[in-house]
Tab-separated table of C-alpha atoms in Angstrom:
chain	number	residue	atom	x	y	z
A	1	MET	CA	68.488	155.427	116.278
A	2	LEU	CA	68.599	158.802	114.575
A	3	SER	CA	68.386	160.543	117.957
A	4	LEU	CA	72.073	159.671	118.131
A	5	PHE	CA	72.692	162.684	115.927
A	6	THR	CA	70.684	164.962	118.193
A	7	HIS	CA	72.850	163.837	121.118
A	8	LEU	CA	75.971	164.416	119.089
A	9	ALA	CA	74.814	167.950	118.257
A	10	ASP	CA	73.912	168.532	121.933
A	11	ILE	CA	77.413	167.588	122.983
A	12	VAL	CA	79.218	169.608	120.314
A	13	ALA	CA	77.064	172.747	120.388
A	14	TYR	CA	76.142	173.062	124.051
A	15	GLU	CA	79.031	171.366	125.809
A	16	ALA	CA	82.147	171.516	123.637
A	17	LEU	CA	81.374	174.950	122.182
A	18	ALA	CA	79.443	176.041	125.305
A	19	LEU	CA	76.793	177.871	123.294
A	20	ASP	CA	73.615	179.081	124.925
A	21	LYS	CA	70.665	176.765	124.135
A	22	SER	CA	68.251	179.658	123.809
A	23	SER	CA	70.434	181.887	121.634
A	24	SER	CA	70.029	182.183	117.855
A	25	LEU	CA	73.635	181.149	117.341
A	26	GLY	CA	73.236	178.122	119.599
A	27	THR	CA	70.125	176.799	117.843
A	28	ALA	CA	71.611	177.486	114.411
A	29	VAL	CA	74.855	175.641	115.189
A	30	HIS	CA	72.962	172.765	116.809
A	31	PHE	CA	70.702	172.467	113.776
A	32	PHE	CA	73.667	172.519	111.409
A	33	ILE	CA	75.593	169.768	113.217
A	34	GLU	CA	72.585	167.537	113.736
A	35	ASP	CA	71.389	167.839	110.174
A	36	THR	CA	74.674	167.472	108.315
A	37	THR	CA	75.788	164.399	110.266
A	38	LYS	CA	72.376	162.762	109.940
A	39	ILE	CA	72.018	163.558	106.247
A	40	PHE	CA	75.471	162.294	105.302
A	41	PHE	CA	74.924	159.113	107.292
A	42	LEU	CA	71.574	158.446	105.593
A	43	LEU	CA	72.930	159.308	102.165
A	44	VAL	CA	75.884	156.952	102.415
A	45	VAL	CA	73.732	154.042	103.599
A	46	MET	CA	70.922	154.585	101.113
A	47	ILE	CA	73.056	155.364	98.074
A	48	TYR	CA	75.052	152.218	98.750
A	49	LEU	CA	71.960	150.018	98.937
A	50	ILE	CA	70.303	151.631	95.947
A	51	GLY	CA	73.589	151.664	94.040
A	52	TYR	CA	73.797	147.911	94.505
A	53	GLY	CA	70.271	147.434	93.190
A	54	ARG	CA	70.983	149.719	90.289
A	55	THR	CA	73.692	147.477	88.916
A	56	TYR	CA	70.780	145.435	87.569
A	57	ILE	CA	69.459	148.389	85.558
A	58	SER	CA	70.964	150.411	82.726
A	59	THR	CA	69.599	152.807	80.130
A	60	GLU	CA	70.215	150.124	77.486
A	61	LYS	CA	68.039	147.673	79.393
A	62	VAL	CA	65.403	150.335	80.045
A	63	ARG	CA	65.223	151.024	76.342
A	64	ALA	CA	64.794	147.333	75.605
A	65	TRP	CA	62.102	146.971	78.296
A	66	LEU	CA	60.144	149.960	77.039
A	67	SER	CA	60.132	149.181	73.353
A	68	GLY	CA	57.193	147.183	72.118
A	69	LYS	CA	55.087	147.685	75.266
A	70	SER	CA	51.456	148.794	75.091
A	71	ARG	CA	50.897	152.516	75.592
A	72	PHE	CA	49.513	152.311	79.090
A	73	THR	CA	52.107	149.843	80.378
A	74	GLY	CA	54.673	152.055	78.663
A	75	TYR	CA	53.712	155.215	80.600
A	76	VAL	CA	53.643	153.493	83.971
A	77	LEU	CA	56.847	151.553	83.384
A	78	ALA	CA	58.635	154.622	81.988
A	79	ALA	CA	57.669	156.711	85.010
A	80	ILE	CA	58.886	154.026	87.421
A	81	LEU	CA	62.110	153.463	85.503
A	82	GLY	CA	62.630	157.221	85.275
A	83	ALA	CA	62.600	157.304	89.046
A	84	VAL	CA	65.139	154.540	89.575
A	85	THR	CA	67.475	154.705	86.574
A	86	PRO	CA	70.821	156.407	87.075
A	87	PHE	CA	70.925	159.170	84.542
A	88	CYS	CA	72.243	162.713	84.553
A	89	SER	CA	70.540	165.631	82.827
A	90	CYS	CA	73.576	166.031	80.573
A	91	SER	CA	72.522	162.741	78.943
A	92	SER	CA	68.912	163.734	78.252
A	93	VAL	CA	69.435	164.502	74.567
A	94	PRO	CA	71.194	161.232	73.632
A	95	LEU	CA	68.672	159.316	75.691
A	96	PHE	CA	65.723	161.101	74.094
A	97	ILE	CA	66.957	160.340	70.578
A	98	ALA	CA	67.882	156.756	71.380
A	99	PHE	CA	64.450	156.047	72.887
A	100	LEU	CA	62.565	157.471	69.903
A	101	SER	CA	64.832	155.635	67.490
A	102	ALA	CA	63.975	152.375	69.250
A	103	GLY	CA	60.304	153.022	68.460
A	104	ILE	CA	59.351	154.077	71.981
A	105	PRO	CA	56.417	156.534	71.715
A	106	LEU	CA	57.155	160.212	72.393
A	107	GLY	CA	54.768	160.246	75.380
A	108	VAL	CA	56.478	157.285	77.000
A	109	THR	CA	59.859	158.958	76.533
A	110	MET	CA	58.507	162.177	78.064
A	111	ALA	CA	57.084	160.226	81.022
A	112	PHE	CA	60.621	159.007	81.710
A	113	LEU	CA	62.079	162.502	81.414
A	114	ILE	CA	59.432	164.108	83.661
A	115	THR	CA	59.727	161.633	86.530
A	116	SER	CA	63.486	161.329	86.433
A	117	PRO	CA	64.436	164.647	88.079
A	118	ILE	CA	61.479	164.678	90.508
A	119	ILE	CA	62.157	161.321	92.131
A	120	ASN	CA	65.611	160.125	93.039
A	121	GLU	CA	67.146	158.386	95.992
A	122	ILE	CA	68.545	161.583	97.455
A	123	ALA	CA	65.152	163.284	97.411
A	124	VAL	CA	63.440	160.281	98.943
A	125	VAL	CA	65.980	159.861	101.743
A	126	LEU	CA	66.021	163.520	102.669
A	127	LEU	CA	62.258	163.932	102.447
A	128	GLY	CA	61.671	160.906	104.636
A	129	GLU	CA	63.941	162.461	107.194
A	130	ALA	CA	62.574	165.991	106.899
A	131	ILE	CA	58.807	165.686	106.463
A	132	GLY	CA	57.992	162.099	107.383
A	133	ILE	CA	57.234	158.883	105.602
A	134	HIS	CA	53.616	159.659	104.667
A	135	PHE	CA	54.389	162.819	102.769
A	136	THR	CA	57.372	161.135	101.175
A	137	ILE	CA	55.162	158.371	99.808
A	138	SER	CA	52.702	161.006	98.543
A	139	TYR	CA	55.584	162.840	96.908
A	140	VAL	CA	56.709	159.688	95.085
A	141	VAL	CA	53.173	158.818	93.981
A	142	ILE	CA	52.644	162.368	92.702
A	143	GLY	CA	55.959	162.325	90.856
A	144	LEU	CA	55.015	159.076	89.114
A	145	SER	CA	51.497	160.302	88.327
A	146	LEU	CA	52.791	163.513	86.777
A	147	GLY	CA	55.092	161.484	84.529
A	148	ILE	CA	52.272	159.168	83.446
A	149	LEU	CA	49.817	162.033	82.948
A	150	GLY	CA	52.295	164.276	81.122
A	151	GLY	CA	53.370	161.437	78.858
A	152	ALA	CA	49.808	160.427	78.036
A	153	LEU	CA	48.904	164.048	77.321
A	154	VAL	CA	51.819	164.433	74.893
A	155	ASP	CA	50.596	161.454	72.867
A	156	TYR	CA	46.905	162.410	73.139
A	157	LEU	CA	47.603	165.898	71.781
A	158	LYS	CA	49.887	164.426	69.093
A	159	LEU	CA	52.779	166.704	69.981
A	160	GLN	CA	55.218	164.821	67.730
A	161	LYS	CA	55.086	167.922	65.532
A	162	TRP	CA	56.980	169.823	68.235
A	163	VAL	CA	59.981	167.562	68.080
A	164	GLU	CA	62.752	168.827	65.793
A	165	PRO	CA	62.231	166.883	62.536
A	166	PHE	CA	65.854	165.734	62.193
A	167	VAL	CA	65.445	163.657	65.347
A	168	TRP	CA	63.147	161.143	63.624
A	169	GLU	CA	65.767	160.392	60.984
A	170	ILE	CA	68.597	159.447	63.307
A	171	GLN	CA	69.396	155.770	63.440
A	172	VAL	CA	70.862	154.712	66.747
A	173	PRO	CA	72.705	151.403	66.734
A	174	VAL	CA	71.911	149.094	69.617
A	175	THR	CA	75.075	148.614	71.605
A	176	GLN	CA	75.625	145.682	73.847
A	177	GLU	CA	76.663	147.105	77.154
A	178	ALA	CA	79.172	145.055	79.032
A	179	GLY	CA	76.979	144.937	82.124
A	180	ILE	CA	78.008	144.124	85.646
A	181	SER	CA	77.983	140.614	86.996
A	182	GLY	CA	79.131	139.008	90.210
A	183	TRP	CA	78.575	140.453	93.662
A	184	GLN	CA	82.132	141.806	93.984
A	185	ALA	CA	81.644	143.952	90.886
A	186	ARG	CA	78.205	145.093	92.067
A	187	GLU	CA	79.619	145.882	95.469
A	188	ARG	CA	82.464	147.882	93.919
A	189	SER	CA	80.035	149.754	91.704
A	190	ALA	CA	77.799	150.595	94.677
A	191	ARG	CA	80.783	151.895	96.614
A	192	ARG	CA	81.892	153.987	93.660
A	193	GLU	CA	78.398	155.417	93.366
A	194	VAL	CA	78.481	156.500	97.020
A	195	ILE	CA	81.779	158.326	96.494
A	196	ASP	CA	80.607	159.801	93.203
A	197	ILE	CA	77.320	161.151	94.540
A	198	ILE	CA	78.707	162.413	97.834
A	199	LYS	CA	81.426	164.233	95.930
A	200	ARG	CA	78.788	165.807	93.739
A	201	VAL	CA	76.308	166.831	96.428
A	202	TRP	CA	78.256	167.513	99.616
A	203	LEU	CA	78.520	171.215	98.926
A	204	TYR	CA	74.790	171.476	98.192
A	205	VAL	CA	74.033	169.703	101.440
A	206	LEU	CA	76.262	172.043	103.434
A	207	LEU	CA	74.837	175.128	101.705
A	208	GLY	CA	71.277	173.881	102.116
A	209	VAL	CA	71.705	173.025	105.768
A	210	GLY	CA	73.659	176.240	106.358
A	211	LEU	CA	70.848	178.269	104.830
A	212	GLY	CA	68.324	176.215	106.792
A	213	ALA	CA	70.278	176.767	109.995
A	214	GLY	CA	70.354	180.523	109.353
A	215	LEU	CA	66.613	180.643	108.728
A	216	HIS	CA	66.026	178.418	111.722
A	217	GLY	CA	68.048	180.541	114.082
A	218	TYR	CA	67.481	184.058	112.786
A	219	VAL	CA	64.232	184.483	110.853
A	220	PRO	CA	61.191	184.558	113.139
A	221	ARG	CA	58.268	182.241	112.559
A	222	GLU	CA	55.917	185.217	112.201
A	223	TRP	CA	57.716	186.342	109.058
A	224	PHE	CA	57.111	182.999	107.298
A	225	VAL	CA	53.538	182.709	108.505
A	226	ALA	CA	52.746	186.187	107.256
A	227	ASN	CA	54.501	185.825	103.894
A	228	ALA	CA	54.256	182.173	102.930
A	229	GLY	CA	51.715	180.747	105.374
A	230	PRO	CA	48.007	179.990	105.033
A	231	ASP	CA	47.062	183.684	104.883
A	232	ASN	CA	48.875	184.231	101.643
A	233	HIS	CA	46.573	182.672	99.050
A	234	PHE	CA	49.235	182.950	96.382
A	235	ALA	CA	51.930	181.206	98.416
A	236	VAL	CA	51.855	178.146	96.141
A	237	PRO	CA	52.397	179.831	92.750
A	238	LEU	CA	54.887	182.237	94.323
A	239	ALA	CA	56.859	179.326	95.745
A	240	ILE	CA	56.869	177.634	92.332
A	241	LEU	CA	58.002	180.806	90.559
A	242	ALA	CA	60.694	181.321	93.171
A	243	GLY	CA	61.826	177.748	92.570
A	244	ILE	CA	62.358	178.029	88.809
A	245	PRO	CA	65.561	180.094	88.772
A	246	LEU	CA	66.912	178.205	91.770
A	247	TYR	CA	68.889	175.480	90.127
A	248	ALA	CA	69.822	173.077	92.854
A	249	ASN	CA	69.346	169.438	93.525
A	250	ALA	CA	67.275	167.823	96.186
A	251	ALA	CA	70.266	167.617	98.503
A	252	GLY	CA	70.359	171.370	98.925
A	253	VAL	CA	66.652	172.090	98.932
A	254	ILE	CA	65.169	169.669	101.384
A	255	PRO	CA	67.077	170.809	104.484
A	256	VAL	CA	65.619	174.258	103.783
A	257	ALA	CA	62.170	172.735	103.286
A	258	GLN	CA	62.324	171.180	106.721
A	259	VAL	CA	62.872	174.575	108.300
A	260	LEU	CA	60.040	176.100	106.264
A	261	LEU	CA	57.721	173.419	107.619
A	262	ASP	CA	58.807	174.113	111.197
A	263	LYS	CA	58.236	177.794	110.624
A	264	GLY	CA	54.607	177.361	109.637
A	265	VAL	CA	54.751	177.200	105.850
A	266	GLN	CA	52.111	174.731	104.634
A	267	ILE	CA	53.080	171.316	103.348
A	268	GLY	CA	51.549	171.811	99.862
A	269	THR	CA	53.483	175.020	99.371
A	270	ILE	CA	56.670	173.216	100.356
A	271	MET	CA	56.040	170.240	98.051
A	272	ALA	CA	55.358	172.598	95.146
A	273	PHE	CA	58.535	174.533	95.942
A	274	ILE	CA	60.708	171.387	96.028
A	275	MET	CA	59.220	169.991	92.818
A	276	SER	CA	59.684	173.293	91.037
A	277	ILE	CA	63.338	173.491	92.022
A	278	VAL	CA	64.251	169.958	91.039
A	279	ALA	CA	62.032	169.543	87.971
A	280	ILE	CA	61.870	172.908	86.194
A	281	SER	CA	65.337	174.146	85.491
A	282	LEU	CA	66.308	176.553	82.761
A	283	PRO	CA	69.605	174.777	81.956
A	284	GLU	CA	67.681	171.518	81.459
A	285	LEU	CA	65.220	173.247	79.136
A	286	MET	CA	68.099	174.768	77.156
A	287	ILE	CA	69.648	171.307	76.772
A	288	LEU	CA	66.367	169.873	75.489
A	289	ARG	CA	65.947	172.764	73.033
A	290	ARG	CA	68.361	170.874	70.795
A	291	VAL	CA	65.684	168.260	70.092
A	292	LEU	CA	62.423	169.959	71.056
A	293	LYS	CA	60.808	173.012	69.485
A	294	PRO	CA	60.157	176.021	71.763
A	295	GLN	CA	56.410	175.229	71.760
A	296	MET	CA	57.165	171.851	73.316
A	297	LEU	CA	59.377	173.416	75.981
A	298	PHE	CA	56.574	175.849	76.859
A	299	PHE	CA	54.110	172.986	76.982
A	300	PHE	CA	56.487	170.998	79.201
A	301	ALA	CA	57.140	173.875	81.613
A	302	GLY	CA	53.465	174.911	81.551
A	303	PHE	CA	52.282	171.391	82.321
A	304	LEU	CA	54.623	171.186	85.296
A	305	PHE	CA	53.670	174.674	86.527
A	306	VAL	CA	49.941	173.903	86.445
A	307	SER	CA	50.395	170.453	87.997
A	308	PHE	CA	52.546	171.751	90.833
A	309	ASN	CA	49.906	174.368	91.603
A	310	VAL	CA	47.201	171.719	91.726
A	311	VAL	CA	49.364	169.545	93.985
A	312	GLY	CA	50.233	172.474	96.235
A	313	TYR	CA	46.675	173.736	96.707
A	314	LEU	CA	45.235	170.247	97.199
A	315	PHE	CA	47.809	169.394	99.844
A	316	ASN	CA	47.330	172.687	101.630
A	317	PHE	CA	43.585	172.120	101.569
A	318	PHE	CA	43.670	168.580	102.933
A	319	PHE	CA	46.780	168.564	105.103
A	320	GLY	CA	47.635	172.225	105.574
A	321	GLY	CA	46.178	172.396	109.068
B	1	MET	CA	96.115	153.645	69.574
B	2	GLU	CA	93.117	155.848	68.864
B	3	ILE	CA	90.647	156.312	71.659
B	4	ALA	CA	87.478	158.369	71.519
B	5	VAL	CA	85.950	159.791	74.658
B	6	LEU	CA	82.301	160.723	74.252
B	7	GLY	CA	80.694	163.326	76.464
B	8	LYS	CA	79.450	166.863	76.483
B	9	GLY	CA	82.241	168.460	78.471
B	10	CYS	CA	81.117	167.340	81.902
B	11	SER	CA	83.677	167.075	84.682
B	12	ARG	CA	83.452	163.299	84.618
B	13	CYS	CA	84.410	163.350	80.907
B	14	THR	CA	87.518	165.389	81.689
B	15	SER	CA	88.430	162.964	84.474
B	16	THR	CA	88.026	160.058	82.056
B	17	ILE	CA	90.425	161.642	79.564
B	18	GLU	CA	92.945	162.412	82.300
B	19	ARG	CA	92.778	158.874	83.596
B	20	ILE	CA	93.381	157.361	80.151
B	21	GLU	CA	96.294	159.732	79.512
B	22	ARG	CA	97.851	158.954	82.877
B	23	GLU	CA	97.544	155.173	82.499
B	24	ALA	CA	98.814	155.278	78.913
B	25	LYS	CA	101.852	157.223	79.999
B	26	ALA	CA	102.520	154.797	82.847
B	27	LEU	CA	102.274	151.828	80.511
B	28	GLY	CA	104.264	153.564	77.765
B	29	VAL	CA	101.421	153.223	75.249
B	30	ASP	CA	101.088	155.907	72.605
B	31	VAL	CA	97.486	157.085	72.512
B	32	GLN	CA	95.607	159.699	70.562
B	33	ILE	CA	92.442	160.812	72.240
B	34	THR	CA	89.608	162.351	70.271
B	35	LYS	CA	86.782	164.055	72.068
B	36	ILE	CA	83.275	163.629	70.724
B	37	THR	CA	81.214	166.328	72.381
B	38	ASP	CA	78.265	166.735	70.044
B	39	GLU	CA	75.220	165.045	71.563
B	40	ILE	CA	73.899	163.975	68.182
B	41	GLU	CA	77.237	162.388	67.245
B	42	ILE	CA	77.347	160.717	70.642
B	43	VAL	CA	73.979	159.052	70.261
B	44	LYS	CA	74.708	158.047	66.652
B	45	ASN	CA	77.394	155.820	68.117
B	46	GLY	CA	74.782	154.090	70.225
B	47	VAL	CA	75.750	155.847	73.438
B	48	MET	CA	73.054	157.140	75.792
B	49	THR	CA	74.994	157.870	78.936
B	50	THR	CA	78.303	159.659	79.151
B	51	PRO	CA	81.243	159.642	79.612
B	52	ALA	CA	81.713	156.776	77.178
B	53	VAL	CA	84.873	155.298	75.696
B	54	MET	CA	85.177	153.975	72.173
B	55	ILE	CA	88.172	152.172	70.700
B	56	ASP	CA	88.289	151.134	67.024
B	57	GLY	CA	84.660	152.116	66.612
B	58	LYS	CA	83.493	149.856	69.443
B	59	VAL	CA	81.905	151.271	72.575
B	60	LEU	CA	83.699	149.644	75.494
B	61	HIS	CA	82.281	151.639	78.338
B	62	SER	CA	79.542	154.155	79.073
B	63	GLY	CA	77.830	156.000	81.889
B	64	SER	CA	80.685	156.576	84.319
B	65	ILE	CA	84.383	157.214	84.719
B	66	PRO	CA	85.956	153.868	83.782
B	67	SER	CA	87.915	152.086	86.508
B	68	ILE	CA	91.705	152.104	86.361
B	69	ASP	CA	91.631	148.323	85.840
B	70	ALA	CA	89.377	148.712	82.827
B	71	VAL	CA	91.534	151.449	81.304
B	72	GLN	CA	94.668	149.347	81.736
B	73	SER	CA	93.046	146.301	80.167
B	74	TRP	CA	92.116	148.325	77.049
B	75	LEU	CA	95.594	149.789	76.751
B	76	LYS	CA	97.302	146.409	77.032
B	77	LYS	CA	95.423	145.010	74.052
């Protein structure tokens, strides 16, 4: 069904605009049209479906589900809920405090915060489209595992000392959220979510695909193979370091990732690059500084850096080709 | 009527304030809007996701820009 978009791009680029199929401009324009139409179509459909499902979840409910669970159940559940709960990074501080105040262990709270940016519906949709279903499933499993592992490590090492002390004293009242009931309200909420998210990410998608189209049409494969391919043994850490200052969401990154894969960059390097961009962001760390001591931020960033390297090298080794 | 909008200066918080002001004006209701932007103050009110709206110390909405219907129903009370 998705070949529909390839046909559409064929018609627009090669017939309507009469561009040469073998020229750089032609392939770049074709790529841009095919990818943007396909991505927006997939996003609208998926966000709507997931938005509907999400009306059954809220941070208030998540907090209630997570409090009083055993440690192990807590880590796993927190990682899964982190992946599916709607939550923007600007809410991480209130959420962090509210979780701890409800008696949820620090590690369980961190598991939620680690998984949340790595896995979201936009990333999953775009990855499925760009690198295939198998790698997308691996990506999700890795994202969950990192949350569980990171959370467990925080508790094992007793890192409570690296939380700003005032945090433990805050009492957060439990509010009853109004909640959504009835299918009309859920439907309306799902539709609003589509509009909300598309409004937020459309520019990233266009920039990402535009950049991808440029790379696709103008930068030769040899350049990527030589600089970021299997011959460069440091491709993985370099990709992660390059990803840190790039503060973008999955919507902008994955179209670029697809091109990198086509150009001979290895899959592990690409996964590490995507994870680094979406999960390690300086603004996010600055926001969390309010409640976490610098040592904890270094631990957090360091844990992610090391894990992404492990993921990248392992994937290159097993699936790099 | 005193309405508090909770949120750390995100664009959705600004939209929430604008929407309340617009609806209040249309309905001829006199409102005073206070902004609560400090994250610690926000969470002390029991709010985890912003923008949130609080009237008379009660949180009526959180996590998104409230719908026009919802805003009107608060203002008519």
